[in-house]
């Protein structure tokens, strides 16, 4: 169905005159007549009765009018869903449990009038950056492992989240009652992180972390989801896993899992916001300002960063 004809029909129905509708649509009265006539042929009904004072809806026209209005509303929503500057700000997070998703929820609470579309591309930094460059998403969160000069020309990055780690253990684990642990204390324990994809920036990070402190990070085993992972750790006296301090996990009280900060030094996973500098979406600047205002380094805390963030 021709939406221009439907829009013209609604304008004429509201105005009661083709001439007034033409002025409202910035077209000629003849164009209004042609569009309405084409719509009537398409529907095989008469929509208007011509009168000395203008036009009046027929019974069929009255029946069609609310549906015509709904068609236009649906078309407007469809257009707004994909048009930059009109659609919701579309931001990619690798997982809805991790720090970027938590901060996006914080942003939504602070700016409830800004429409936000949170998506998960399940991509590494290279694929996610390509999505930003193509305009598929307005921004993404990832650790950036290459110098800015090697990024596509329009891409900009800002390191806005320094995510500290916690070790997650069950109640029978040797570290269960510790208030904090050092990376050196983790060296003799099996850290289980099954399913970590080789070649990703997070795999690169954990490889370097393991080499720096002599950690044993075990990626072996099928992935049955976070719920199964937590159940295994809760039941084990040996297994542990690493999680960001703002990563959200839920488990039954009976698991009695412990989240213990890793300090001295505190390993930090550096997360950057990635966006196009020519992106016109008005909410993008507000998001960047919000994240920047909430970025704070822990005072008097010695940190460890991967070498690719120090060059």
PDB file of C-alpha atoms in Angstrom, residues 97-99 102-103 160-164 166 243-248 259 294:
ATOM      1  CA  UNK A  97      26.256  -9.507  33.074  1.00  0.00           C
ATOM      2  CA  UNK A  98      29.465  -7.483  32.826  1.00  0.00           C
ATOM      3  CA  UNK A  99      30.510  -3.951  33.797  1.00  0.00           C
ATOM      4  CA  UNK A 102      25.836  -2.436  34.480  1.00  0.00           C
ATOM      5  CA  UNK A 103      27.005   1.061  33.536  1.00  0.00           C
ATOM      6  CA  UNK A 160      36.508   4.428  30.367  1.00  0.00           C
ATOM      7  CA  UNK A 161      36.286   1.277  32.495  1.00  0.00           C
ATOM      8  CA  UNK A 162      39.087  -0.281  34.532  1.00  0.00           C
ATOM      9  CA  UNK A 163      37.526  -3.505  35.753  1.00  0.00           C
ATOM     10  CA  UNK A 164      39.158  -5.048  38.820  1.00  0.00           C
ATOM     11  CA  UNK A 166      37.452 -11.001  42.105  1.00  0.00           C
ATOM     12  CA  UNK A 243      35.111 -12.428  37.466  1.00  0.00           C
ATOM     13  CA  UNK A 244      34.981  -8.665  37.102  1.00  0.00           C
ATOM     14  CA  UNK A 245      34.010  -6.936  40.337  1.00  0.00           C
ATOM     15  CA  UNK A 246      30.871  -5.516  38.699  1.00  0.00           C
ATOM     16  CA  UNK A 247      29.877  -8.723  36.912  1.00  0.00           C
ATOM     17  CA  UNK A 248      26.413  -9.798  38.008  1.00  0.00           C
ATOM     18  CA  UNK A 259      33.654 -13.287  45.900  1.00  0.00           C
ATOM     19  CA  UNK A 294      31.980   7.692  36.563  1.00  0.00           C
TER      20      UNK A 294
END
